[in-house]
Structure formats: structure tokens, C-alpha cells
CSV table of C-alpha atoms in Angstrom, one decimal:
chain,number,residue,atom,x,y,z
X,936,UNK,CA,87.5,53.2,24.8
X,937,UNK,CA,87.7,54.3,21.3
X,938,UNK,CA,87.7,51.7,18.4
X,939,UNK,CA,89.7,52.9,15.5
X,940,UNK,CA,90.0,56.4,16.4
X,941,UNK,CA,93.3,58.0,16.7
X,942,UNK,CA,92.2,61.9,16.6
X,943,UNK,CA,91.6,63.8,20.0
X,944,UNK,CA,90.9,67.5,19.5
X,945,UNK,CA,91.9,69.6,22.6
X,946,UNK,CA,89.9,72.8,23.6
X,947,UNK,CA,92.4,74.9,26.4
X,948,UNK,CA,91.5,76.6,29.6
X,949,UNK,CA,91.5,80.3,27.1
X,950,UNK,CA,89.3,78.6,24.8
X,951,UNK,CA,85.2,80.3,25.3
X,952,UNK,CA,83.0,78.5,22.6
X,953,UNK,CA,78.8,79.4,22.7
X,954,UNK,CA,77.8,77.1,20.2
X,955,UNK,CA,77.0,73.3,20.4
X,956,UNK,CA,80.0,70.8,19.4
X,957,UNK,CA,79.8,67.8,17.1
X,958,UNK,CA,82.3,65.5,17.0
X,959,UNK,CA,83.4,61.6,15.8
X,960,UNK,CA,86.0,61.9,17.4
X,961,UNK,CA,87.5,62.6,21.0
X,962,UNK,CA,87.7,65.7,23.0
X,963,UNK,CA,89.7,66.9,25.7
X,964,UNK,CA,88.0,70.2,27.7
X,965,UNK,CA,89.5,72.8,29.6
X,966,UNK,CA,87.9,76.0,28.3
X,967,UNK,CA,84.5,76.9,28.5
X,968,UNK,CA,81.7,75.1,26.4
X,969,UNK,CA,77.9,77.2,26.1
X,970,UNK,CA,76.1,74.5,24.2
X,971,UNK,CA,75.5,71.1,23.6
X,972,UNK,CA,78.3,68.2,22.9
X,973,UNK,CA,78.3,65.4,21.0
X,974,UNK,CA,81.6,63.4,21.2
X,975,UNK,CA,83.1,60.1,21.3
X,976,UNK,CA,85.2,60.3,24.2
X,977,UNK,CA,84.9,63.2,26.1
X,978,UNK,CA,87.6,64.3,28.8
X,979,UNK,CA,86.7,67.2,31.1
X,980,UNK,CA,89.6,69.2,32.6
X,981,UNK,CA,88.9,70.7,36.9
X,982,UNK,CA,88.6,74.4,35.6
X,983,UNK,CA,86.3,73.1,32.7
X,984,UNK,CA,82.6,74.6,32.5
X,985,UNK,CA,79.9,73.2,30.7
X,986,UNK,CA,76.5,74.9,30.1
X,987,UNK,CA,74.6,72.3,28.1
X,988,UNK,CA,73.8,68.5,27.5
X,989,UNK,CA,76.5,66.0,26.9
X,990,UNK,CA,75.7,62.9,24.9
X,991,UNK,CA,78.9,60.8,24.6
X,992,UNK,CA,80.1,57.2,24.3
X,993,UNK,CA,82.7,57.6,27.5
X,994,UNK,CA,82.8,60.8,29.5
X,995,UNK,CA,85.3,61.2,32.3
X,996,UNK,CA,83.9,64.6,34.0
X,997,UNK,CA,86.2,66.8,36.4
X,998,UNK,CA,84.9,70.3,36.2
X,999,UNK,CA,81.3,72.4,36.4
X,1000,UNK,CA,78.7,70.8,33.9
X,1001,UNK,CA,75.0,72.8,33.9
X,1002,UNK,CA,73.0,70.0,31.4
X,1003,UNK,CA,72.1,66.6,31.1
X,1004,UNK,CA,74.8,63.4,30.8
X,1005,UNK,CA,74.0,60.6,28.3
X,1006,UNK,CA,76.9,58.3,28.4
X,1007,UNK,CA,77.5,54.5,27.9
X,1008,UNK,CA,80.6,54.5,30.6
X,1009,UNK,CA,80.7,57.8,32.9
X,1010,UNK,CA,83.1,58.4,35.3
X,1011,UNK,CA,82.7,61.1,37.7
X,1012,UNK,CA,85.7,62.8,39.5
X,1013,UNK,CA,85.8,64.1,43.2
X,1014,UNK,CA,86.5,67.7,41.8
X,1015,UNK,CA,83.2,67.2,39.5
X,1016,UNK,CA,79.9,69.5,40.3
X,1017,UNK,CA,77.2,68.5,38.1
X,1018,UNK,CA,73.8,69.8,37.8
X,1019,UNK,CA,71.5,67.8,35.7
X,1020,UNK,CA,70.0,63.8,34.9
X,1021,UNK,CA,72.5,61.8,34.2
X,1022,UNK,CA,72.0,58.6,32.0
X,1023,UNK,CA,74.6,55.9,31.7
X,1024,UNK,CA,75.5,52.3,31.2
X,1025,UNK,CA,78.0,52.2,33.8
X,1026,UNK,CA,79.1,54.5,36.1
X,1027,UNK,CA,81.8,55.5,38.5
X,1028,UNK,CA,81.7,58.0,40.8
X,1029,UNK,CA,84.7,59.3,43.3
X,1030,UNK,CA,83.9,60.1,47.2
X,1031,UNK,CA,83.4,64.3,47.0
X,1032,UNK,CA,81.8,64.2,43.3
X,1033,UNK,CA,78.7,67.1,43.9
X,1034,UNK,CA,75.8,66.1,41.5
X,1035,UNK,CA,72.2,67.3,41.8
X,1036,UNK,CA,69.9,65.2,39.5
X,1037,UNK,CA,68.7,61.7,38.7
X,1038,UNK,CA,70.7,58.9,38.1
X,1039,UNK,CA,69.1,56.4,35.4
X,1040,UNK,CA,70.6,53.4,33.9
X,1041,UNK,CA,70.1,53.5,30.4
X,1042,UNK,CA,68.0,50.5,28.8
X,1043,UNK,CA,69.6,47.3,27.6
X,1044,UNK,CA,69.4,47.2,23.9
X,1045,UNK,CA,66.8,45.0,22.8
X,1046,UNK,CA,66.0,44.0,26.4
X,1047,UNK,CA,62.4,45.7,25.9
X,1048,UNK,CA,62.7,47.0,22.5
X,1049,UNK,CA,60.9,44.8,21.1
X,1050,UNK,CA,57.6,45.2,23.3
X,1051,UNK,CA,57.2,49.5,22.1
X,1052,UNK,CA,58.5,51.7,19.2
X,1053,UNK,CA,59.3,54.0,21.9
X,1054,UNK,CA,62.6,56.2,22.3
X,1055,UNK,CA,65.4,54.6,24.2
X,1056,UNK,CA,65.5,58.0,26.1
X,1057,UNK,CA,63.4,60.9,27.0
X,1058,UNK,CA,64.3,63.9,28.4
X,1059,UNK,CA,62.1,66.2,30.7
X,1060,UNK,CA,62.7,70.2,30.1
């Protein structure tokens, strides 16, 4: 859920953007995304393709995403087909979601932290 934030920036089903996306805010996606995103909340239309990593506090994914999923709540639609690891706090998935990856729960925060200076998160390429 969002704290204080009121924006939500909507990207529609002509929309083709090759670039990563940084945002503070929410996002709604229909269109086509060639890059990374970094969002608050992140809301992923059916048609919706994603070609990169997502790294977002909530994600609710319907569509096609090629990349990686860092999220603290995910949800995962039936009409979702995801092809990547997928990292999360807490996670919902509906019967018929298609994903091909790992599952990880993401560390508590300061569960182990103290014990290493390690990252929270590592990715393989």
C-alpha cells in the first residue's frame, strides 16, 4: 500500500518505452516496458510485456515479464507468465500463474544482519 502517495502515472497498451523507469511513485502498465523498473507500486495490465528486472515495494503482475521480481508484497495473476527469480516478502499467486524461476523469501531485516556486511540480495546473471 502506498503511504502518503497520491500520484499513479499510467503507461497505455500504445505506449513502447526501451529504457529503464525510475519512479517514487506508482505505476500502472499496459504498454510495453524494454528495461528495468523501479517503482512504488507497480500494476501490470494482461497485454503488458516486460523485458527487464522489477524492483518494487508492491507489484500486482498480469501480463509477460522476462527479468527478475524484487518485491515486498507480490501478487501474481492467473493470466501472469513470468520468466525469472523472483524475491518477495509475501506472495500470492493465482491457480494458472506460469512462472519459470526461483522463488526466494527475501531476508528479515536485521534478523541476520547483524552477523555479515553482506547484501540483503544477490542476483545471479
Amino acid at each position: 500500500m502506498a503511504s502518503n502517495s497520491s500520484t499513479f502515472s499510467v503507461f497505455g497498451p500504445d505506449i513502447k518505452i526501451k529504457g529503464d523507469i525510475n519512479a517514487t511513485d506508482d505505476l500502472h502498465i499496459d504498454g510495453s516496458i524494454d528495461g528495468d523498473i523501479t517503482c512504488g507500486t507497480l500494476v501490470q495490465g494482461e497485454q503488458s510485456v516486460i523485458n527487464g528486472a522489477i524492483e518494487a515495494d508492491s507489484a500486482r503482475l498480469a501480463g509477460t515479464v522476462e527479468g527478475s521480481i524484487n518485491a515486498k508484497t507480490l501478487v501474481i495473476l492467473r493470466s501472469a507468465k513470468i520468466t525469472g527469480d523472483v524475491f518477495y516478502d509475501t506472495l500470492t499467486i493465482e491457480q494458472g500463474a506460469a512462472v519459470e524461476g526461483k522463488f526466494a523469501q527475501r531476508p528479515a531485516k536485521g534478523a541476520a544482519a547483524s552477523k555479515s556486511d553482506e547484501p540483503v540480495l544477490s542476483l545471479a546473471n
